[in-house]
Amino acid sequence: MPSRPSGPSRKLLWAILVGALLLTACLPLLRYSPPADAGAPLLLPLTIGEHTVMVEVAADPASRRQGLMFREHLPEGQGMLFVWSREARYGMWMKNTLIPLDVAFISADHRIIEIMTMQPETTDSHTASEPVRFALEVNAGWFERHGIEPGDEVGGKAFTATRASPP
């Protein structure tokens, strides 16, 4: 009859067995690699006439403060929609923003009030001439290239996807 290991050798066998089981259980975690777009911002569609722009939504004070600062490139057809919880005459500036942008100030009923071009790395204030609930930033010239003007209506999921935090 075979004899059972005793003492330290028995404990060593148990430790090896438990270690092997733990390693087997953890292998899927070790092989995990995040999706290629992990960390990429969520983009939602906005439509203006027949044109669509994919936007990040900045609906809380921290994301509105950060905006598009420190980015070296904004892909064509993308932008950022700033959302506020109430209408006011909001202003935008370009401190630490490295790319030229256009901003469209948009009313609570989703109509473009006005469009302004903003130069990079300036602290000039670009303020809406009347109360607005939204501002849409895109690459400079995007609105003109697409024939978009004040009075045009803006629609899309980005308006309903999130509620704004107070200013």
Backbone as ProteinMPNN parsed JSONL, in Angstrom:
{"seq_chain_A": "MPSRPSGPSRKLLWAILVGALLLTACLPLLRYSPPADAGAPLLLPLTIGEHTVMVEVAADPASRRQGLMFREHLPEGQGMLFVWSREARYGMWMKNTLIPLDVAFISADHRIIEIMTMQPETTDSHTASEPVRFALEVNAGWFERHGIEPGDEVGGKAFTATRASPP", "coords_chain_A": {"N_chain_A": [[0.843, -1.168, 0.0], [0.603, 2.191, -0.946], [2.282, 4.921, 0.619], [1.143, 7.943, 2.243], [2.166, 11.302, 1.666], [3.703, 13.17, 4.234], [3.789, 15.809, 6.747], [5.928, 18.565, 5.944], [6.126, 18.065, 3.149], [3.549, 17.357, 2.366], [2.158, 19.744, 2.816], [3.471, 21.328, 0.977], [2.664, 20.139, -1.446], [-0.104, 20.726, -1.342], [0.038, 23.527, -1.46], [1.129, 23.895, -4.009], [-0.923, 22.779, -5.572], [-3.117, 24.506, -4.932], [-2.018, 26.926, -5.843], [-1.754, 26.351, -8.581], [-4.461, 26.084, -9.293], [-5.383, 28.703, -8.728], [-3.838, 30.159, -10.583], [-4.833, 29.096, -12.979], [-7.473, 30.016, -12.82], [-7.024, 32.739, -13.024], [-5.925, 33.14, -15.539], [-7.608, 34.019, -17.774], [-7.883, 36.729, -17.109], [-5.285, 37.641, -17.311], [-4.852, 37.472, -20.023], [-6.515, 39.399, -20.997], [-7.103, 42.214, -23.002], [-7.693, 45.623, -23.339], [-10.332, 47.106, -25.371], [-9.513, 48.567, -28.578], [-10.396, 51.182, -28.73], [-10.575, 52.015, -26.123], [-10.901, 54.431, -23.651], [-11.345, 56.349, -25.505], [-13.352, 59.153, -26.374], [-16.927, 59.25, -25.961], [-18.882, 59.549, -28.78], [-21.541, 61.315, -30.183], [-24.206, 61.732, -32.555], [-24.969, 64.825, -34.187], [-27.226, 66.657, -36.13], [-27.351, 68.97, -38.765], [-29.272, 70.397, -40.951], [-28.641, 68.598, -43.84], [-26.283, 67.622, -42.94], [-24.031, 65.861, -40.761], [-22.457, 65.93, -37.647], [-20.186, 64.488, -35.446], [-20.179, 64.461, -31.996], [-18.535, 65.114, -28.862], [-19.889, 65.345, -25.646], [-20.034, 67.971, -23.415], [-21.156, 68.383, -20.441], [-20.936, 68.919, -17.777], [-19.448, 70.923, -15.145], [-16.592, 70.425, -15.027], [-15.921, 69.133, -17.509], [-16.785, 71.089, -19.282], [-15.064, 73.169, -18.603], [-12.58, 72.054, -19.359], [-12.964, 71.477, -22.106], [-11.794, 71.569, -25.428], [-9.136, 71.856, -24.904], [-5.564, 71.606, -25.162], [-5.466, 69.714, -27.193], [-4.08, 68.555, -30.195], [-5.21, 68.053, -32.579], [-8.314, 67.877, -34.257], [-10.492, 65.649, -35.517], [-11.916, 65.883, -38.803], [-15.324, 66.66, -39.133], [-15.981, 66.196, -36.534], [-16.665, 67.343, -33.188], [-17.374, 69.366, -30.256], [-20.028, 69.509, -28.032], [-21.257, 71.839, -25.899], [-23.178, 71.893, -23.028], [-25.558, 73.478, -21.067], [-27.459, 73.852, -18.018], [-29.329, 75.843, -17.876], [-30.589, 78.714, -19.671], [-28.405, 81.321, -20.723], [-26.102, 84.04, -21.311], [-23.514, 82.734, -22.433], [-19.935, 82.48, -22.593], [-17.01, 81.768, -24.575], [-13.563, 80.819, -24.675], [-10.13, 80.553, -25.801], [-7.904, 79.708, -24.379], [-5.07, 77.737, -23.96], [-5.936, 76.134, -26.031], [-5.168, 74.573, -28.946], [-5.865, 74.489, -31.617], [-7.526, 76.15, -34.345], [-10.906, 77.115, -34.004], [-14.44, 77.087, -34.746], [-17.321, 78.414, -33.204], [-20.673, 77.72, -32.602], [-23.367, 79.26, -31.235], [-26.223, 78.058, -29.655], [-29.696, 78.075, -29.327], [-32.224, 77.287, -26.782], [-34.274, 76.088, -28.165], [-32.955, 74.797, -30.134], [-31.862, 76.208, -32.327], [-29.418, 77.789, -34.357], [-27.908, 80.618, -33.16], [-25.741, 82.354, -33.56], [-22.513, 82.33, -35.205], [-19.086, 82.112, -34.558], [-15.607, 82.63, -35.24], [-12.736, 81.39, -33.665], [-9.494, 82.089, -32.545], [-6.524, 80.136, -31.961], [-5.071, 79.638, -28.687], [-5.737, 82.067, -27.329], [-7.122, 84.552, -25.117], [-9.349, 85.911, -25.681], [-12.74, 86.759, -25.279], [-15.555, 85.118, -26.517], [-18.702, 85.704, -26.752], [-22.108, 84.82, -26.475], [-24.694, 86.642, -28.069], [-27.224, 86.651, -27.118], [-29.301, 84.874, -24.72], [-28.436, 81.414, -24.493], [-28.515, 77.778, -24.629], [-26.706, 75.961, -25.48], [-23.479, 75.307, -26.983], [-21.616, 74.753, -29.863], [-18.579, 73.51, -30.818], [-16.383, 73.264, -33.531], [-13.948, 72.408, -36.085], [-12.35, 75.304, -37.407], [-14.019, 76.997, -39.989], [-15.672, 74.896, -40.72], [-18.498, 75.201, -40.556], [-18.962, 77.144, -42.558], [-17.971, 75.798, -44.859], [-19.938, 73.905, -45.133], [-22.198, 75.306, -45.6], [-23.728, 76.2, -43.457], [-25.656, 78.27, -41.38], [-26.6, 81.039, -39.147], [-29.813, 80.603, -37.664], [-30.319, 78.105, -38.721], [-31.529, 74.848, -37.897], [-30.638, 72.551, -35.323], [-30.294, 69.144, -34.57], [-30.508, 65.908, -32.921], [-29.111, 63.022, -31.133], [-27.312, 63.88, -29.174], [-28.41, 66.009, -27.801], [-30.306, 64.89, -26.145], [-29.073, 62.911, -24.742], [-27.784, 63.421, -22.355], [-28.01, 65.145, -19.254], [-27.432, 68.46, -18.282], [-25.117, 69.641, -15.836], [-25.345, 72.153, -13.285], [-24.016, 75.461, -13.979]], "CA_chain_A": [[0.0, 0.0, 0.0], [1.434, 3.382, -1.0], [2.175, 5.785, 1.801], [0.794, 9.345, 2.005], [3.198, 12.234, 2.113], [3.366, 13.785, 5.514], [4.546, 16.973, 7.167], [6.151, 19.667, 5.008], [5.9, 17.706, 1.749], [2.105, 17.412, 2.145], [1.814, 21.167, 2.726], [4.013, 21.812, -0.296], [1.762, 19.658, -2.498], [-1.326, 21.533, -1.272], [0.359, 24.883, -1.926], [1.283, 23.808, -5.466], [-2.256, 22.553, -6.12], [-3.883, 25.761, -4.799], [-1.39, 27.894, -6.756], [-2.123, 25.994, -9.96], [-5.878, 26.428, -9.457], [-5.478, 30.165, -8.796], [-3.266, 30.579, -11.858], [-5.802, 28.722, -14.012], [-8.616, 30.913, -12.701], [-6.623, 34.104, -13.385], [-5.421, 33.236, -16.914], [-8.395, 34.907, -18.639], [-7.586, 38.126, -16.769], [-3.949, 37.965, -17.812], [-4.935, 37.598, -21.478], [-7.417, 40.503, -21.359], [-6.563, 43.472, -23.488], [-8.838, 46.507, -23.534], [-10.629, 47.416, -26.766], [-8.621, 49.57, -29.166], [-10.888, 52.533, -28.507], [-10.741, 52.295, -24.701], [-10.457, 55.78, -23.32], [-11.817, 57.283, -26.532], [-14.589, 59.788, -25.928], [-18.189, 58.845, -26.566], [-19.308, 60.497, -29.806], [-22.957, 61.236, -30.513], [-24.477, 62.512, -33.765], [-25.799, 66.022, -34.284], [-27.511, 66.943, -37.532], [-27.673, 70.347, -39.144], [-29.674, 70.178, -42.334], [-28.263, 67.252, -44.306], [-24.931, 67.342, -42.445], [-23.906, 65.263, -39.437], [-21.186, 66.097, -36.951], [-20.117, 63.614, -34.271], [-19.719, 65.342, -30.923], [-18.393, 64.793, -27.452], [-20.78, 66.216, -24.895], [-19.475, 68.564, -22.197], [-22.373, 68.787, -19.746], [-20.673, 69.201, -16.365], [-18.464, 72.009, -15.055], [-15.211, 70.006, -15.332], [-15.739, 68.901, -18.95], [-16.922, 72.388, -19.977], [-13.819, 73.915, -18.359], [-11.518, 71.421, -20.148], [-13.26, 71.663, -23.519], [-10.85, 70.956, -26.372], [-7.78, 72.312, -24.581], [-4.363, 70.764, -25.281], [-5.529, 68.777, -28.314], [-3.338, 69.023, -31.361], [-5.957, 67.728, -33.796], [-9.724, 67.523, -34.136], [-10.848, 65.044, -36.803], [-12.963, 66.546, -39.59], [-16.647, 66.106, -38.869], [-16.167, 65.99, -35.1], [-16.679, 68.566, -32.404], [-17.784, 69.254, -28.861], [-21.253, 70.22, -27.69], [-21.318, 72.31, -24.521], [-24.572, 71.89, -22.604], [-25.798, 74.102, -19.77], [-28.774, 73.512, -17.478], [-30.263, 76.955, -18.074], [-30.183, 79.692, -20.681], [-27.641, 82.502, -20.297], [-25.165, 84.51, -22.338], [-22.253, 82.062, -22.14], [-18.791, 82.874, -23.401], [-15.974, 80.76, -24.808], [-12.241, 81.358, -24.963], [-9.249, 79.553, -26.412], [-6.684, 79.502, -23.594], [-4.529, 76.369, -24.055], [-6.54, 75.411, -27.143], [-4.099, 74.648, -29.944], [-6.387, 74.455, -32.984], [-8.564, 77.158, -34.583], [-12.247, 76.554, -33.927], [-15.652, 77.892, -34.862], [-18.331, 78.094, -32.201], [-22.052, 78.099, -32.897], [-24.2, 79.353, -30.049], [-27.482, 77.42, -30.026], [-30.781, 78.377, -28.389], [-32.894, 76.163, -26.133], [-35.101, 75.396, -29.162], [-32.008, 74.143, -31.058], [-31.559, 77.028, -33.506], [-28.137, 78.488, -34.265], [-28.066, 82.061, -32.959], [-24.62, 82.988, -34.256], [-21.294, 81.532, -35.382], [-17.868, 82.923, -34.431], [-14.328, 81.943, -35.397], [-11.867, 81.649, -32.513], [-8.086, 81.81, -32.816], [-5.892, 79.328, -30.91], [-4.253, 80.161, -27.59], [-6.07, 83.446, -26.974], [-8.076, 84.668, -24.014], [-10.471, 86.741, -26.127], [-14.024, 86.154, -24.968], [-16.543, 85.03, -27.593], [-19.905, 85.575, -25.934], [-23.382, 84.811, -27.191], [-25.37, 87.939, -28.013], [-28.475, 86.451, -26.397], [-29.214, 83.629, -23.938], [-28.367, 80.137, -25.206], [-28.351, 76.59, -23.783], [-25.695, 75.082, -26.059], [-22.466, 75.843, -27.894], [-21.003, 73.674, -30.633], [-17.261, 73.841, -31.359], [-15.874, 72.413, -34.612], [-12.797, 73.015, -36.755], [-12.641, 76.583, -38.054], [-14.419, 76.893, -41.384], [-16.572, 73.769, -40.97], [-19.858, 75.691, -40.828], [-18.966, 77.809, -43.868], [-17.808, 74.779, -45.903], [-21.164, 73.129, -45.243], [-23.324, 76.207, -45.842], [-24.543, 76.299, -42.239], [-25.768, 79.69, -40.997], [-27.542, 81.328, -38.069], [-31.197, 80.294, -38.009], [-30.439, 76.68, -39.021], [-31.92, 74.013, -36.76], [-29.707, 71.481, -34.963], [-30.981, 68.045, -33.89], [-29.695, 64.713, -32.716], [-29.077, 62.345, -29.837], [-26.471, 64.565, -28.203], [-29.232, 66.899, -26.987], [-31.112, 64.154, -25.187], [-28.275, 61.848, -24.124], [-27.28, 63.785, -21.029], [-28.534, 66.371, -18.639], [-26.332, 69.319, -17.87], [-24.949, 70.061, -14.44], [-25.375, 73.621, -13.192], [-22.746, 76.117, -14.362]], "C_chain_A": [[0.89, 1.233, 0.0], [1.225, 4.245, 0.232], [1.843, 7.223, 1.391], [1.941, 10.227, 2.424], [2.766, 12.862, 3.427], [4.2, 15.026, 5.737], [4.685, 18.023, 6.087], [5.883, 19.294, 3.557], [4.404, 17.722, 1.427], [1.651, 18.874, 1.986], [2.294, 21.758, 1.403], [3.125, 21.376, -1.458], [0.465, 20.462, -2.517], [-1.084, 22.943, -1.804], [0.496, 24.906, -3.444], [-0.083, 23.645, -6.123], [-3.1, 23.831, -6.065], [-3.317, 26.814, -5.742], [-1.766, 27.622, -8.201], [-3.578, 26.343, -10.235], [-6.071, 27.941, -9.577], [-4.953, 30.693, -10.129], [-4.225, 30.279, -13.0], [-6.996, 29.672, -13.994], [-8.277, 32.326, -13.184], [-6.155, 34.244, -14.83], [-6.275, 34.122, -17.825], [-8.118, 36.392, -18.361], [-6.23, 38.552, -17.319], [-3.962, 38.158, -19.33], [-5.776, 38.782, -21.916], [-6.63, 41.682, -21.907], [-7.757, 44.368, -23.791], [-9.101, 46.755, -25.009], [-9.736, 48.543, -27.267], [-9.086, 50.983, -28.877], [-11.125, 52.842, -27.03], [-10.167, 53.669, -24.396], [-10.867, 56.809, -24.36], [-13.135, 57.891, -26.069], [-15.808, 59.213, -26.647], [-18.616, 59.934, -27.544], [-20.761, 60.244, -30.154], [-23.243, 62.119, -31.723], [-25.352, 63.738, -33.514], [-26.035, 66.236, -35.769], [-27.872, 68.404, -37.692], [-27.986, 70.265, -40.634], [-29.338, 68.754, -42.722], [-26.898, 66.818, -43.792], [-24.972, 66.764, -41.028], [-22.516, 65.553, -38.901], [-21.257, 65.224, -35.701], [-19.485, 64.415, -33.141], [-19.503, 64.607, -29.613], [-19.314, 65.765, -26.733], [-20.077, 66.665, -23.619], [-20.649, 69.148, -21.423], [-22.171, 69.025, -18.251], [-19.567, 70.245, -16.287], [-17.038, 71.604, -15.442], [-15.0, 69.812, -16.827], [-15.918, 70.193, -19.743], [-15.659, 73.217, -19.794], [-12.684, 73.379, -19.231], [-11.724, 71.65, -21.639], [-12.288, 70.907, -24.409], [-9.405, 71.401, -26.121], [-6.752, 71.199, -24.757], [-4.432, 69.728, -26.405], [-4.822, 69.382, -29.518], [-4.109, 68.816, -32.655], [-7.41, 67.433, -33.417], [-10.123, 66.934, -35.479], [-11.98, 65.812, -37.489], [-14.298, 65.859, -39.304], [-16.892, 65.759, -37.419], [-16.134, 67.334, -34.389], [-17.044, 68.286, -30.961], [-19.019, 70.108, -28.658], [-21.223, 70.549, -26.206], [-22.793, 72.455, -24.163], [-24.652, 72.523, -21.219], [-27.22, 73.811, -19.326], [-29.794, 74.634, -17.648], [-29.712, 77.912, -19.112], [-29.438, 80.854, -20.029], [-26.768, 82.926, -21.475], [-23.778, 83.947, -22.004], [-21.165, 82.541, -23.095], [-17.774, 81.755, -23.49], [-14.651, 81.495, -25.006], [-11.337, 80.216, -25.378], [-7.939, 79.342, -25.65], [-6.314, 78.015, -23.638], [-5.21, 75.514, -25.126], [-5.648, 75.646, -28.356], [-4.581, 74.706, -31.387], [-7.456, 75.529, -33.168], [-9.944, 76.488, -34.649], [-13.302, 77.587, -34.301], [-16.559, 77.464, -33.727], [-19.675, 78.593, -32.702], [-22.795, 78.118, -31.573], [-25.613, 78.938, -30.449], [-28.521, 77.655, -28.922], [-31.374, 77.107, -27.784], [-33.786, 75.401, -27.115], [-34.27, 74.879, -30.34], [-31.787, 74.9, -32.372], [-30.223, 77.736, -33.286], [-28.412, 79.984, -34.189], [-26.988, 82.814, -33.724], [-23.428, 82.047, -34.277], [-20.102, 82.484, -35.324], [-16.641, 82.048, -34.651], [-13.422, 82.366, -34.248], [-10.439, 81.221, -32.847], [-7.453, 81.053, -31.651], [-5.123, 80.173, -29.892], [-4.472, 81.652, -27.311], [-7.029, 83.422, -25.79], [-9.204, 85.629, -24.374], [-11.773, 86.01, -25.806], [-14.942, 86.229, -26.177], [-17.854, 84.695, -26.894], [-21.151, 85.648, -26.798], [-24.081, 86.158, -27.008], [-26.722, 87.862, -27.316], [-28.381, 85.13, -25.639], [-29.285, 82.378, -24.818], [-28.266, 79.005, -24.181], [-27.194, 75.723, -24.236], [-24.675, 75.889, -26.848], [-21.809, 74.644, -28.569], [-19.69, 74.162, -31.21], [-16.859, 72.785, -32.388], [-14.636, 73.096, -35.189], [-13.22, 74.314, -37.447], [-12.953, 76.358, -39.528], [-15.418, 75.795, -41.684], [-17.979, 74.249, -41.321], [-19.945, 76.319, -42.216], [-18.86, 76.795, -45.006], [-19.092, 73.981, -46.142], [-22.409, 74.007, -45.414], [-24.251, 76.363, -44.65], [-24.477, 77.73, -41.721], [-26.658, 79.848, -39.777], [-28.978, 81.125, -38.554], [-31.396, 78.822, -38.327], [-30.751, 75.906, -37.739], [-30.931, 72.869, -36.58], [-30.497, 70.408, -34.219], [-30.033, 66.896, -33.643], [-29.677, 64.228, -31.285], [-28.284, 63.098, -28.781], [-27.283, 65.496, -27.305], [-29.979, 66.147, -25.901], [-30.313, 63.13, -24.39], [-27.851, 62.172, -22.704], [-27.942, 65.043, -20.539], [-27.336, 67.161, -18.126], [-26.322, 69.535, -16.371], [-24.995, 71.581, -14.421], [-24.011, 74.218, -13.529], [-21.842, 76.158, -13.189]], "O_chain_A": [[1.81, 1.344, 0.811], [0.137, 4.291, 0.806], [2.226, 7.664, 0.307], [2.619, 9.95, 3.414], [1.575, 13.053, 3.675], [5.178, 15.277, 5.032], [3.722, 18.351, 5.394], [5.444, 20.152, 2.791], [4.031, 18.071, 0.307], [0.844, 19.183, 1.108], [1.611, 22.579, 0.79], [2.863, 22.169, -2.363], [-0.015, 20.839, -3.586], [-1.922, 23.487, -2.524], [0.026, 25.841, -4.093], [-0.37, 24.301, -7.123], [-3.73, 24.194, -7.057], [-4.086, 27.53, -6.384], [-2.062, 28.546, -8.959], [-3.894, 26.851, -11.31], [-6.831, 28.407, -10.425], [-5.561, 31.578, -10.731], [-4.412, 31.109, -13.89], [-7.474, 30.086, -15.051], [-9.147, 33.031, -13.696], [-5.999, 35.367, -15.309], [-5.717, 34.913, -18.586], [-8.12, 37.209, -19.281], [-6.055, 39.695, -17.741], [-3.162, 38.928, -19.861], [-5.758, 39.142, -23.094], [-5.617, 42.089, -21.339], [-8.72, 43.934, -24.422], [-8.187, 46.629, -25.824], [-9.262, 49.368, -26.486], [-8.265, 51.896, -28.785], [-11.798, 53.821, -26.706], [-9.072, 54.012, -24.842], [-10.75, 58.012, -24.124], [-13.945, 57.211, -25.439], [-15.722, 58.754, -27.786], [-18.7, 61.106, -27.177], [-21.167, 59.106, -30.392], [-22.591, 63.147, -31.901], [-26.319, 63.702, -32.753], [-25.134, 66.017, -36.579], [-28.588, 68.99, -36.88], [-27.095, 70.089, -41.465], [-29.703, 67.81, -42.021], [-26.406, 65.755, -44.17], [-25.822, 67.124, -40.214], [-21.523, 65.435, -39.618], [-22.261, 65.221, -34.989], [-18.401, 64.978, -33.294], [-20.179, 63.629, -29.297], [-19.491, 66.898, -27.182], [-19.587, 65.844, -22.844], [-21.092, 70.263, -21.701], [-23.133, 69.304, -17.535], [-18.828, 70.438, -17.253], [-16.347, 72.367, -16.117], [-13.998, 70.279, -17.367], [-15.268, 70.375, -20.773], [-15.225, 73.897, -20.724], [-11.908, 74.159, -19.783], [-10.779, 71.978, -22.357], [-11.996, 69.736, -24.166], [-8.561, 71.331, -27.015], [-7.033, 70.022, -24.533], [-3.506, 68.928, -26.541], [-4.959, 70.57, -29.81], [-3.723, 69.331, -33.704], [-7.686, 66.817, -32.387], [-10.1, 67.64, -36.487], [-12.885, 66.323, -36.83], [-14.38, 64.632, -39.243], [-17.883, 65.107, -37.091], [-15.64, 68.328, -34.922], [-17.028, 67.144, -30.501], [-19.061, 71.273, -29.053], [-21.171, 69.656, -25.361], [-23.563, 73.065, -24.905], [-23.908, 72.151, -20.311], [-28.091, 73.551, -20.156], [-30.999, 74.392, -17.569], [-28.514, 77.919, -19.395], [-29.789, 81.308, -18.94], [-26.712, 82.248, -22.5], [-22.969, 84.619, -21.363], [-21.428, 82.945, -24.227], [-17.682, 80.904, -22.605], [-14.624, 82.644, -25.446], [-11.726, 79.05, -25.317], [-6.967, 78.847, -26.221], [-7.152, 77.151, -23.382], [-5.069, 74.291, -25.118], [-5.406, 76.789, -28.744], [-3.782, 74.947, -32.292], [-8.22, 75.795, -32.241], [-10.115, 75.438, -35.269], [-13.086, 78.793, -34.187], [-16.569, 76.298, -33.332], [-19.805, 79.727, -33.163], [-22.847, 77.11, -30.869], [-26.141, 79.407, -31.458], [-28.246, 77.454, -27.739], [-31.067, 75.996, -28.217], [-34.033, 74.209, -26.93], [-34.806, 74.565, -31.402], [-31.552, 74.284, -33.411], [-29.93, 78.217, -32.191], [-29.075, 80.544, -35.061], [-27.268, 83.777, -34.438], [-23.337, 81.106, -33.489], [-20.109, 83.536, -35.964], [-16.636, 80.87, -34.295], [-13.349, 83.544, -33.901], [-10.211, 80.128, -33.366], [-7.795, 81.292, -30.493], [-4.609, 81.25, -30.195], [-3.52, 82.399, -27.086], [-7.661, 82.406, -25.502], [-9.928, 86.107, -23.5], [-11.896, 84.806, -26.03], [-15.086, 87.288, -26.789], [-18.088, 83.554, -26.497], [-21.23, 86.443, -27.735], [-24.058, 86.738, -25.922], [-27.301, 88.89, -26.964], [-27.469, 84.342, -25.892], [-30.082, 82.298, -25.753], [-27.969, 79.243, -23.01], [-26.737, 74.853, -23.495], [-24.955, 76.992, -27.317], [-21.488, 73.649, -27.92], [-19.666, 75.109, -31.996], [-16.977, 71.583, -32.15], [-14.317, 74.228, -34.824], [-14.315, 74.404, -38.003], [-12.247, 75.627, -40.223], [-15.967, 75.75, -42.785], [-18.583, 73.758, -42.275], [-20.888, 76.059, -42.962], [-19.57, 76.908, -46.006], [-19.301, 73.445, -47.231], [-23.535, 73.512, -45.378], [-25.44, 76.631, -44.821], [-23.404, 78.328, -41.631], [-27.384, 78.926, -39.405], [-29.312, 81.433, -39.698], [-32.515, 78.321, -38.221], [-30.298, 76.261, -36.651], [-30.448, 72.29, -37.553], [-31.286, 70.729, -33.33], [-28.891, 66.909, -34.102], [-30.144, 64.896, -30.363], [-28.569, 62.958, -27.592], [-26.889, 65.749, -26.167], [-30.257, 66.709, -24.842], [-30.842, 62.54, -23.448], [-27.583, 61.258, -21.923], [-28.375, 65.891, -21.32], [-26.368, 66.602, -17.61], [-27.367, 69.602, -15.724], [-24.713, 72.225, -15.431], [-22.981, 73.561, -13.381], [-20.724, 76.666, -13.289]]}, "name": "protein", "num_of_chains": 1, "seq": "MPSRPSGPSRKLLWAILVGALLLTACLPLLRYSPPADAGAPLLLPLTIGEHTVMVEVAADPASRRQGLMFREHLPEGQGMLFVWSREARYGMWMKNTLIPLDVAFISADHRIIEIMTMQPETTDSHTASEPVRFALEVNAGWFERHGIEPGDEVGGKAFTATRASPP"}
